[in-house]
mmCIF file of N, CA and C in Angstrom:
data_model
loop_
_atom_site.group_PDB
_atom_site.id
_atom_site.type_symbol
_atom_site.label_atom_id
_atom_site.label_comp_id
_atom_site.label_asym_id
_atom_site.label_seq_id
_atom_site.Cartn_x
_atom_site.Cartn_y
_atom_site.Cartn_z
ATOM 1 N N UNK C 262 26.618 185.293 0.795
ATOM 2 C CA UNK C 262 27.898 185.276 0.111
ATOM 3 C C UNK C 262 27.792 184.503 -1.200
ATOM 4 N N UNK C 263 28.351 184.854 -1.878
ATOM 5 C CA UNK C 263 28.906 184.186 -3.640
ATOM 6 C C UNK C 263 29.509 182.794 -3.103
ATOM 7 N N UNK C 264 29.459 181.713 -4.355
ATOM 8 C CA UNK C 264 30.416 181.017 -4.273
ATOM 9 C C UNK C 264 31.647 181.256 -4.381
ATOM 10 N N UNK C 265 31.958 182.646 -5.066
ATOM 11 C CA UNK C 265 33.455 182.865 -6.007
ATOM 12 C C UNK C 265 33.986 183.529 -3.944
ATOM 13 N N UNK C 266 32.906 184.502 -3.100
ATOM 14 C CA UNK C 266 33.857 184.711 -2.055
ATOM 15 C C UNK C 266 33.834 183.648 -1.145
ATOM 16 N N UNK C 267 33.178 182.684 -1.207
ATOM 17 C CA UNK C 267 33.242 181.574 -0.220
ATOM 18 C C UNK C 267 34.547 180.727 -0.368
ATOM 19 N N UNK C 268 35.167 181.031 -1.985
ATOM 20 C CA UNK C 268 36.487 180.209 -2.415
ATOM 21 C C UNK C 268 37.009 180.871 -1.840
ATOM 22 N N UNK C 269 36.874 182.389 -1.825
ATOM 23 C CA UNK C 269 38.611 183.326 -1.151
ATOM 24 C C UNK C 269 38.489 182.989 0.156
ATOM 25 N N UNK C 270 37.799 182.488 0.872
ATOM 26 C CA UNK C 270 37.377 182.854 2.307
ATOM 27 C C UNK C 270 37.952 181.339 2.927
ATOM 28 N N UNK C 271 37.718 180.570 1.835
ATOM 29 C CA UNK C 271 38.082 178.761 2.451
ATOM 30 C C UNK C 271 39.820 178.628 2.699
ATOM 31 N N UNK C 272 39.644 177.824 3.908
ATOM 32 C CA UNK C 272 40.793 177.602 4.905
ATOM 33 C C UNK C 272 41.760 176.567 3.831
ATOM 34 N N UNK C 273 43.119 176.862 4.109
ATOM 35 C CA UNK C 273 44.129 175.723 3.767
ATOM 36 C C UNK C 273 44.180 175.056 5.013
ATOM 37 N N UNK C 274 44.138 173.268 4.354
ATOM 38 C CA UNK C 274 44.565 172.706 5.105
ATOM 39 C C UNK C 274 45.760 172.649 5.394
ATOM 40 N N UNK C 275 46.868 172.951 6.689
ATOM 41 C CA UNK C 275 48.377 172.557 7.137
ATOM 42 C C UNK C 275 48.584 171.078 7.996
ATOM 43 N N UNK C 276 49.661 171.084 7.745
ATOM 44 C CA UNK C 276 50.293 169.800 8.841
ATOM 45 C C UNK C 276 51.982 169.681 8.994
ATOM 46 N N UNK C 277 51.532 170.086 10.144
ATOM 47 C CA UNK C 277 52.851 170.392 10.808
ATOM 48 C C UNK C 277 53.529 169.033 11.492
ATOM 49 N N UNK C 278 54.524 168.657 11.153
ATOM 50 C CA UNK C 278 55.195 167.517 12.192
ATOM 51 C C UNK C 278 56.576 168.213 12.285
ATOM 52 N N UNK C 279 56.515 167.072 14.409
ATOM 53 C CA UNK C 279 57.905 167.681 14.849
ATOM 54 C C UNK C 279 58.257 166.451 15.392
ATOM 55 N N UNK C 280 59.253 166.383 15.782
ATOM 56 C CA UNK C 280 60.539 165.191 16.012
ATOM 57 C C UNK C 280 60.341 165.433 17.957
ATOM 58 N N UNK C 281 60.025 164.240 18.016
ATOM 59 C CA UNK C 281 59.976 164.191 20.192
ATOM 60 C C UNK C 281 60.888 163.601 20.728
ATOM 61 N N UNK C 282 61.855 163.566 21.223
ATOM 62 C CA UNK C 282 62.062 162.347 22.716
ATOM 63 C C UNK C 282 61.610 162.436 23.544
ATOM 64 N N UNK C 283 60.244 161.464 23.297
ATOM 65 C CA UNK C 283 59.419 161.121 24.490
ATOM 66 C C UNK C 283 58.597 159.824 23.885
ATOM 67 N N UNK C 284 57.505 159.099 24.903
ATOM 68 C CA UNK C 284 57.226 157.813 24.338
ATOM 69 C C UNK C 284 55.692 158.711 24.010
ATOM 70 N N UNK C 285 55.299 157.420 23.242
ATOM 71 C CA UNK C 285 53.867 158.367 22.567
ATOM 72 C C UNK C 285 52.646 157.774 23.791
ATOM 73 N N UNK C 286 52.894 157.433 24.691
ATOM 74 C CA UNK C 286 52.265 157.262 26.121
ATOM 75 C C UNK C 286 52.406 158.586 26.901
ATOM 76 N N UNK C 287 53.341 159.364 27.098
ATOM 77 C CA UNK C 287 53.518 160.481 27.488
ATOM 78 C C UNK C 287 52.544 161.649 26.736
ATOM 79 N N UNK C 288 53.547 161.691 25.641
ATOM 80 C CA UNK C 288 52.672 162.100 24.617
ATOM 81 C C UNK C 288 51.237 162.626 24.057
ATOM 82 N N UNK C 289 50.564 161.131 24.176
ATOM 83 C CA UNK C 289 49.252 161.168 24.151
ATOM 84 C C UNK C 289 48.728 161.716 25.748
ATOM 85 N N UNK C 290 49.017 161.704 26.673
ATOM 86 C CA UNK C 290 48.556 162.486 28.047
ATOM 87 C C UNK C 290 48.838 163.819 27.597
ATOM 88 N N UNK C 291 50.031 164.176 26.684
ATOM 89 C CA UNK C 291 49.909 165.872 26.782
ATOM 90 C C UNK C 291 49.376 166.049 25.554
ATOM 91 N N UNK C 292 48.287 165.552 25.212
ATOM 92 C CA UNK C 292 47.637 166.064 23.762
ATOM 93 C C UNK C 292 45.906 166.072 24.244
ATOM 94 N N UNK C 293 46.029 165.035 25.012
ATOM 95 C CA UNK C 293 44.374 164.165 25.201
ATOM 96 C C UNK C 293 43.781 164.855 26.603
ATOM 97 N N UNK C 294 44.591 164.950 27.999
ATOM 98 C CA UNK C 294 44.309 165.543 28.855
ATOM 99 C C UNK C 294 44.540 167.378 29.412
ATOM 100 N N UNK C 295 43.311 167.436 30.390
ATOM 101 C CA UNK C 295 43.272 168.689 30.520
ATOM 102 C C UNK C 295 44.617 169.282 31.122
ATOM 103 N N UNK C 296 45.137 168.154 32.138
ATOM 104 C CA UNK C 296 46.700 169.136 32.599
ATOM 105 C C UNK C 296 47.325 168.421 31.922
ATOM 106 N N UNK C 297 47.597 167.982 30.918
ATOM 107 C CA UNK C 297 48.360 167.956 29.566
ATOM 108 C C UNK C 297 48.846 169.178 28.781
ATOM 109 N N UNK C 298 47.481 169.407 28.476
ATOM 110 C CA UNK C 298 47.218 170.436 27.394
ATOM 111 C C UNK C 298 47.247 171.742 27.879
ATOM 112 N N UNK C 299 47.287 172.283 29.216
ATOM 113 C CA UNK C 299 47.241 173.095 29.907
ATOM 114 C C UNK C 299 49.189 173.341 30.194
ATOM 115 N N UNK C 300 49.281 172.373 30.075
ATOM 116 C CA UNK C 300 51.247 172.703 30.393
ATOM 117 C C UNK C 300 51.859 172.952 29.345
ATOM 118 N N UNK C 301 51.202 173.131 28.046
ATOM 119 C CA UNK C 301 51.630 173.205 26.997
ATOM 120 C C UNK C 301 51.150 174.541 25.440
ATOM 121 N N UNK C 302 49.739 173.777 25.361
ATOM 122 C CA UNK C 302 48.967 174.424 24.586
ATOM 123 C C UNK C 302 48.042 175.504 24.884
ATOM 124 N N UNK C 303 47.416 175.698 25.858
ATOM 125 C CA UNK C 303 46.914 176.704 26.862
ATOM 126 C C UNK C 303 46.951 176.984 28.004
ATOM 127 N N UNK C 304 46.346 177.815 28.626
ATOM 128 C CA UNK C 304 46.822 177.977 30.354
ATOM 129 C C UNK C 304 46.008 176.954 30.988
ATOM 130 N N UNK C 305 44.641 176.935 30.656
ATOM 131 C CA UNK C 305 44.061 176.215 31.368
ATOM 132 C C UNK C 305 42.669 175.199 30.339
ATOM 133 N N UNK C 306 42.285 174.215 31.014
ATOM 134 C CA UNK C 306 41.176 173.287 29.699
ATOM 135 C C UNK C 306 40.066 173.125 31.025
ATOM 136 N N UNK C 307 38.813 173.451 30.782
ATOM 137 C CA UNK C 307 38.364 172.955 31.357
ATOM 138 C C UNK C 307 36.975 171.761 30.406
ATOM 139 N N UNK C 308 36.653 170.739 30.922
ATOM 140 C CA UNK C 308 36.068 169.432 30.404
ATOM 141 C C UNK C 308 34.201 169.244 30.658
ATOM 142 N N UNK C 309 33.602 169.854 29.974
ATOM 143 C CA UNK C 309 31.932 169.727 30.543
ATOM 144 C C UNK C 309 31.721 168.786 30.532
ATOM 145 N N UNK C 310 30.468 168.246 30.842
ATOM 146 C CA UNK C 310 29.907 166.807 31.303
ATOM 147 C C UNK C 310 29.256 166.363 29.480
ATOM 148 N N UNK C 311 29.079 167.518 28.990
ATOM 149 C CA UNK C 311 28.726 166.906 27.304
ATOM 150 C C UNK C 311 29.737 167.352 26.269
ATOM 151 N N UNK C 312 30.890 166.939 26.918
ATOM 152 C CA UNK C 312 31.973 166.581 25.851
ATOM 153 C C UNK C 312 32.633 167.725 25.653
ATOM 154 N N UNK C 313 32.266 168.816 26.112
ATOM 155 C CA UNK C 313 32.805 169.953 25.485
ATOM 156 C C UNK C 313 34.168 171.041 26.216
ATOM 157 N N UNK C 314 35.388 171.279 25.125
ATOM 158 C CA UNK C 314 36.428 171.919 25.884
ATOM 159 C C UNK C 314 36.134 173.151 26.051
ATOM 160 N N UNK C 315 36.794 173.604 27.468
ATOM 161 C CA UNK C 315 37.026 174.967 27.032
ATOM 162 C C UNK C 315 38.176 175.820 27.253
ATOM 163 N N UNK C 316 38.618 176.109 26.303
ATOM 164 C CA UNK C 316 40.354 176.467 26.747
ATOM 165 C C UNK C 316 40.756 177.790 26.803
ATOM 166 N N UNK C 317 41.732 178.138 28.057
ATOM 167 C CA UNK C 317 41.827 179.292 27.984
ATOM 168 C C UNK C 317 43.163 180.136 28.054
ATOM 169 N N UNK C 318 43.347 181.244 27.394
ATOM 170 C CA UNK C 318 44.152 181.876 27.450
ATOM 171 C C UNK C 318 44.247 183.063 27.886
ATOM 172 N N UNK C 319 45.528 183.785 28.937
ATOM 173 C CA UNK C 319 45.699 184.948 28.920
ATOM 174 C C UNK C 319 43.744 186.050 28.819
ATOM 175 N N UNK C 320 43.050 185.398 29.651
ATOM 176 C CA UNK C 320 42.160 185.818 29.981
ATOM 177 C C UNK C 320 40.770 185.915 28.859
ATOM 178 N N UNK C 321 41.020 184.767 27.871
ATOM 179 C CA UNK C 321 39.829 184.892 26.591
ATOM 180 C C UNK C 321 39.920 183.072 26.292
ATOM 181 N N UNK C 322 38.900 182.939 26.154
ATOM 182 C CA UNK C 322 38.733 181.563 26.068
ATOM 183 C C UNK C 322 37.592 181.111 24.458
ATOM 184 N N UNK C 323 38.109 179.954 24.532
ATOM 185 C CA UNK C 323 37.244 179.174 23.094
ATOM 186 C C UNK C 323 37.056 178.063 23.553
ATOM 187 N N UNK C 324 35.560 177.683 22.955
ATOM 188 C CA UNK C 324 35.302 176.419 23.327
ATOM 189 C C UNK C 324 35.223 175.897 22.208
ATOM 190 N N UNK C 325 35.678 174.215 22.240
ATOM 191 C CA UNK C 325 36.029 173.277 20.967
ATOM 192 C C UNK C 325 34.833 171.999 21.458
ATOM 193 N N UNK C 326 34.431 171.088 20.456
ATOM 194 C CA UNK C 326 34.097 169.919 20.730
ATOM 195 C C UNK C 326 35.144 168.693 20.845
ATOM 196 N N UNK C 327 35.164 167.949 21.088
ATOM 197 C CA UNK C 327 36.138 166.804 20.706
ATOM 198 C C UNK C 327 35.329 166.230 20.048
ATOM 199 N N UNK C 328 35.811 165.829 18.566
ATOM 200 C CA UNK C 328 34.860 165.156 17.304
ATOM 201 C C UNK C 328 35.437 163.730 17.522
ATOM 202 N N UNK C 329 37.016 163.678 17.508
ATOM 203 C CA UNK C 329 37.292 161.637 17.777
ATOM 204 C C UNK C 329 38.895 161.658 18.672
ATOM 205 N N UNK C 330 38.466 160.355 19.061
ATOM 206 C CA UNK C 330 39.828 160.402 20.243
ATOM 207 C C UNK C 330 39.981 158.969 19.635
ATOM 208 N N UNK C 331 41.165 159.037 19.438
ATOM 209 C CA UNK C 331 41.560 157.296 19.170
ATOM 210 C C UNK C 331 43.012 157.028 20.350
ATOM 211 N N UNK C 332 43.086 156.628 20.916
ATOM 212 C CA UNK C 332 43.451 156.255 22.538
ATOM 213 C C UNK C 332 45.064 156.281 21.944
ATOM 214 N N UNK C 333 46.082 156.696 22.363
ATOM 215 C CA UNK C 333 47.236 156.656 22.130
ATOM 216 C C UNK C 333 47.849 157.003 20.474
ATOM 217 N N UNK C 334 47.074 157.458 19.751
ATOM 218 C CA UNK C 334 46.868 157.821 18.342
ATOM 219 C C UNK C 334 46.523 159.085 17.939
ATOM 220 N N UNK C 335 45.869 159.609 18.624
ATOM 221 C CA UNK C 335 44.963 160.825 18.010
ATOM 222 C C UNK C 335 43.974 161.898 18.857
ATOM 223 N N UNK C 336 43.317 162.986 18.494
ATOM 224 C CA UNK C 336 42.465 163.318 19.500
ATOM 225 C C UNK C 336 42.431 165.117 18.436
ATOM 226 N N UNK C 337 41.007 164.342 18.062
ATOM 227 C CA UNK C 337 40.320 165.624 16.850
ATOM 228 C C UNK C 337 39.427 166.557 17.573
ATOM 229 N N UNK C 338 39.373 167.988 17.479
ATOM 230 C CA UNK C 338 38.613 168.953 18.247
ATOM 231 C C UNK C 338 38.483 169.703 16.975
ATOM 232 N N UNK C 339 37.365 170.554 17.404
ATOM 233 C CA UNK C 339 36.698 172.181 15.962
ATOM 234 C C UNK C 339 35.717 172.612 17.165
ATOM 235 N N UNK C 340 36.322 173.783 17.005
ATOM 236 C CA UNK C 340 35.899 175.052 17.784
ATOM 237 C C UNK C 340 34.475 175.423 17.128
ATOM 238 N N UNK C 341 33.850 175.988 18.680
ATOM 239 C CA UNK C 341 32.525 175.642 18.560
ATOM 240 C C UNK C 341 32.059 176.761 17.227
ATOM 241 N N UNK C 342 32.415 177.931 16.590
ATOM 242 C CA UNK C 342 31.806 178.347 16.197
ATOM 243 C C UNK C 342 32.143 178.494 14.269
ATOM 244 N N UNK C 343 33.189 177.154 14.630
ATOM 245 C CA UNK C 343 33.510 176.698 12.876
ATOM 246 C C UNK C 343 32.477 175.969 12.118
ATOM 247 N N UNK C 344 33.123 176.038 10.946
ATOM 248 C CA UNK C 344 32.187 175.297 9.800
ATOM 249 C C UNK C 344 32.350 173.490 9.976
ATOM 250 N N UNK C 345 31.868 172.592 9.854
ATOM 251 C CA UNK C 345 32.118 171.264 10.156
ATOM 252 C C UNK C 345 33.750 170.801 9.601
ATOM 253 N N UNK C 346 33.680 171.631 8.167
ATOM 254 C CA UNK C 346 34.669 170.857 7.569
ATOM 255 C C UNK C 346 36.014 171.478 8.019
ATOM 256 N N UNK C 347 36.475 171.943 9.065
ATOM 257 C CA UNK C 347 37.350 172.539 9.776
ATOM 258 C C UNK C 347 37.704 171.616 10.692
ATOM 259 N N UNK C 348 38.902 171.614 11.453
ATOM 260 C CA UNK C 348 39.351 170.969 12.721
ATOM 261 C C UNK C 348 40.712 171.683 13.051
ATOM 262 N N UNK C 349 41.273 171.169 14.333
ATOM 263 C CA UNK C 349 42.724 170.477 14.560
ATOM 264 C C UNK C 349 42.655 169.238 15.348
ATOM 265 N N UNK C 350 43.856 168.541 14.349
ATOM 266 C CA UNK C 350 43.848 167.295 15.274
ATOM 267 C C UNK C 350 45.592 167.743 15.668
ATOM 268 N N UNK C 351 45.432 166.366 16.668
ATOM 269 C CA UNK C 351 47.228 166.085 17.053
ATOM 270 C C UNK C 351 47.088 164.525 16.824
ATOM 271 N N UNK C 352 48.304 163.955 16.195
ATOM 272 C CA UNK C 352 48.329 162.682 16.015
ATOM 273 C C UNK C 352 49.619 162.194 16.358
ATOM 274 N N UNK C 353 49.898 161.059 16.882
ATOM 275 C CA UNK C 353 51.417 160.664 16.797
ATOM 276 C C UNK C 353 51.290 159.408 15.878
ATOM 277 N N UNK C 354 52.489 159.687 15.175
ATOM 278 C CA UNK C 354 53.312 159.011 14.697
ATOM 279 C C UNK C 354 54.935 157.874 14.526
ATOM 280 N N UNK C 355 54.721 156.978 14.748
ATOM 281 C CA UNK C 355 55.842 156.079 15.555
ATOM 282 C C UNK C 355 56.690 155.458 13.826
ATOM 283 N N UNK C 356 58.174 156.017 14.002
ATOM 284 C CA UNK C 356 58.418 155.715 12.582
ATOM 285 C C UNK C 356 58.802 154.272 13.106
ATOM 286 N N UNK C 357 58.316 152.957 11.822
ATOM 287 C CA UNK C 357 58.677 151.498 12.505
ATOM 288 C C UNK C 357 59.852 151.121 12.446
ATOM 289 N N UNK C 358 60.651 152.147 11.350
ATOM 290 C CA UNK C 358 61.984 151.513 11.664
ATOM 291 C C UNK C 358 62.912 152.242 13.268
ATOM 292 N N UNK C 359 62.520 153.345 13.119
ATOM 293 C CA UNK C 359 63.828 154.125 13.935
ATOM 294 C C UNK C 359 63.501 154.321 15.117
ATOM 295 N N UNK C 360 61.989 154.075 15.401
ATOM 296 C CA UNK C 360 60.810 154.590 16.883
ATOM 297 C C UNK C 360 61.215 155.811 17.037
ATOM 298 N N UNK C 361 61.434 156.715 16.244
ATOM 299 C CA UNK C 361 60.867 157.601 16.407
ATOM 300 C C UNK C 361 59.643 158.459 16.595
ATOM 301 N N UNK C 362 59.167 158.685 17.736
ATOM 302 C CA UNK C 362 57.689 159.853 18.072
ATOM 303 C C UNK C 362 57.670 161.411 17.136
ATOM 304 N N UNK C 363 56.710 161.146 16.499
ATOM 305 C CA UNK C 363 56.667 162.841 15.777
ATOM 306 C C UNK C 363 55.006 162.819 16.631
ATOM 307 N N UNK C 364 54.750 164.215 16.465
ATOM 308 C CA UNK C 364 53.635 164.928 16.827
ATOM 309 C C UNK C 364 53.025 165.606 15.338
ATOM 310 N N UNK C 365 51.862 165.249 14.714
ATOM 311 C CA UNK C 365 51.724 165.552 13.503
ATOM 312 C C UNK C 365 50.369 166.577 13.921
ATOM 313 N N UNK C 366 50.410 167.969 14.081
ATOM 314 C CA UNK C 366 49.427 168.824 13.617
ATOM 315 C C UNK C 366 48.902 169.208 12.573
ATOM 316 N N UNK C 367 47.446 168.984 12.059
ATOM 317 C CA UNK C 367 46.509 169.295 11.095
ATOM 318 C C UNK C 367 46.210 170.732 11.596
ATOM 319 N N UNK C 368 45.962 171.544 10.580
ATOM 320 C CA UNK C 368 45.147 172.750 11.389
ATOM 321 C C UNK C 368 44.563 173.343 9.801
ATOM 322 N N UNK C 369 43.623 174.554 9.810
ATOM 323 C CA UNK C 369 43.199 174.678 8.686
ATOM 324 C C UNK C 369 43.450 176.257 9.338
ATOM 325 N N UNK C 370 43.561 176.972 8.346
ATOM 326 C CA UNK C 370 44.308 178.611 8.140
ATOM 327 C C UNK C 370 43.860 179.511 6.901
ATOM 328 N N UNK C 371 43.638 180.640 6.753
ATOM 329 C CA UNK C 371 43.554 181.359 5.515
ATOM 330 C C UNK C 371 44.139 182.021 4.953
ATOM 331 N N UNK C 372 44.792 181.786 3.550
ATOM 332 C CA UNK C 372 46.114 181.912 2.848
ATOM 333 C C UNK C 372 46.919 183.023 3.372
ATOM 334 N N UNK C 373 46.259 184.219 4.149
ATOM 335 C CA UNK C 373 47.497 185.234 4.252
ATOM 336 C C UNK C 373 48.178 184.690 6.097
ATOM 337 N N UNK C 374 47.528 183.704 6.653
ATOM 338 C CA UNK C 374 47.721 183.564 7.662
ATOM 339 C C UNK C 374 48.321 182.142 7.911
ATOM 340 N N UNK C 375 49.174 181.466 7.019
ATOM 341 C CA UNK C 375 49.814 180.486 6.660
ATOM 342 C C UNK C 375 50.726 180.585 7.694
ATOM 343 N N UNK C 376 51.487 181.618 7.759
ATOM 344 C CA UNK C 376 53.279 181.394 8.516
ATOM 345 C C UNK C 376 52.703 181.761 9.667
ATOM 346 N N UNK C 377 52.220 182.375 10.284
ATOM 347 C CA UNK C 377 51.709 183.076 11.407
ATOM 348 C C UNK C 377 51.361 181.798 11.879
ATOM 349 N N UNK C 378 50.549 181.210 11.376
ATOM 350 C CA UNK C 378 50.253 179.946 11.894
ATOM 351 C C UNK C 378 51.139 178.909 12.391
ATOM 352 N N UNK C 379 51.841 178.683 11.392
ATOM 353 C CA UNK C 379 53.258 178.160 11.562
ATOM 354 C C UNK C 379 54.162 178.053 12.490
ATOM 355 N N UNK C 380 54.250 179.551 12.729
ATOM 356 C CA UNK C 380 54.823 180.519 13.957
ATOM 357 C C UNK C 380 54.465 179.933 15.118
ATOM 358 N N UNK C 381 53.438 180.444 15.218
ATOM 359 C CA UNK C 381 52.714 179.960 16.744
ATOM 360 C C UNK C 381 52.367 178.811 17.461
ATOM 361 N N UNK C 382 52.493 177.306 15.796
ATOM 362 C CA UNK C 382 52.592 176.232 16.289
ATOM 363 C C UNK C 382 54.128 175.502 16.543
ATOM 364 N N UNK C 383 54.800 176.228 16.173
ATOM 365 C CA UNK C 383 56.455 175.974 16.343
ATOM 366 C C UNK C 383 56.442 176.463 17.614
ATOM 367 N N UNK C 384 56.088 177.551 18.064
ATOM 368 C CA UNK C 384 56.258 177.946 19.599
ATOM 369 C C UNK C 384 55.641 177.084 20.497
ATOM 370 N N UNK C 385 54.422 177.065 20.515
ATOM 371 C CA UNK C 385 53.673 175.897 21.608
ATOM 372 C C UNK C 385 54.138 174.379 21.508
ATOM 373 N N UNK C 386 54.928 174.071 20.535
ATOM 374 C CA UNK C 386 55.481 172.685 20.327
ATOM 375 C C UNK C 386 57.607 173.287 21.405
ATOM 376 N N UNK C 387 57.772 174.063 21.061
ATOM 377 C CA UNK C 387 58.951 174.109 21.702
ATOM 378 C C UNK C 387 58.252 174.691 23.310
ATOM 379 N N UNK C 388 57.307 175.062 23.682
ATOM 380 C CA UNK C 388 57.114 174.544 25.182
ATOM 381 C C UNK C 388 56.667 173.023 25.814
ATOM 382 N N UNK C 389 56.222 172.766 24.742
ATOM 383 C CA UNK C 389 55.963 170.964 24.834
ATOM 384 C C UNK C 389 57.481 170.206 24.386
ATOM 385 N N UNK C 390 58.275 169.963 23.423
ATOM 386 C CA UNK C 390 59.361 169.960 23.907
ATOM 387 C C UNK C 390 59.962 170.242 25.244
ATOM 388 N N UNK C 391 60.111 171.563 25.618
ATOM 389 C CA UNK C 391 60.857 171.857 27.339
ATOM 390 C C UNK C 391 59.934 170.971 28.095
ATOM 391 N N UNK C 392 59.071 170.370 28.110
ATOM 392 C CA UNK C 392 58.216 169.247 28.937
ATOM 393 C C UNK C 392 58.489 168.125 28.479
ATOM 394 N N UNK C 393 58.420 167.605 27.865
ATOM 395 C CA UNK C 393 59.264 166.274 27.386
ATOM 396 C C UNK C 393 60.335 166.038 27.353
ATOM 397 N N UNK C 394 60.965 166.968 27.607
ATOM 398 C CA UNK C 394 62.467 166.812 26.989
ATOM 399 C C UNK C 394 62.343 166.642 25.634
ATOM 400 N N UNK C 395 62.107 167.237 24.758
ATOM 401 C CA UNK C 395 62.174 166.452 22.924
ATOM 402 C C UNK C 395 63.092 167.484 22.519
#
């Protein structure tokens, strides 16, 4: 490939935040763990012995690494067959005045697939909502 198609081809970075009622102890269990993330973000996660996810959906699955987990903060994954400089993380965010919990998604996308993206992370956040109550 060219450099000029490697530009059309490179991902936007997004970041999505949403508003929770829930504590970011909760939270972080449904971001960080496998029946977390399974009640929410996929059907099912399963956890190998060298770090590696594998998540599945509706009968097709992807496997991710977990690149960094910061314990009640964060928890970075990139699917096994991306470029390094790719990810999604989930992060919470505690506003100091109001304690408010947001859920801040990073994700990287390619320009015609912006809202779609969007889309689908507004949906899996309003089934995590109906689990939190948020």
């Amino acid at each position: 490939l060219t450099i000029f198609q490697n530009l059309l081809m490179a991902r936007i970075e997004q970041e999505h935040e949403y508003l929770l009622n829930t504590s970011s102890k909760i939270l972080f269990n449904c971001i960080s763990t496998p029946g977390g993330l399974s009640e929410w973000f996929c059907d099912d996660v399963n956890i190998s012995k060298d770090g590696m996810y594998t998540f599945f959906w509706d009968g097709s699955q992807e496997i991710a690494t977990l690149v960094n987990k910061k314990n009640f903060e964060s928890i970075r994954f990139r699917w096994e067959d991306d470029e390094p400089e790719y990810y999604f993380e989930f992060s919470i965010r505690i506003d100091p005045l109001t304690k408010q919990v947001a859920l801040i998604i990073t994700d990287f996308s390619e320009e015609d697939e912006l809202d779609e993206s969007k889309l689908l992370w507004d949906s899996q956040v309003a089934s995590l909502k109906s689990i939190v109550g948020g």
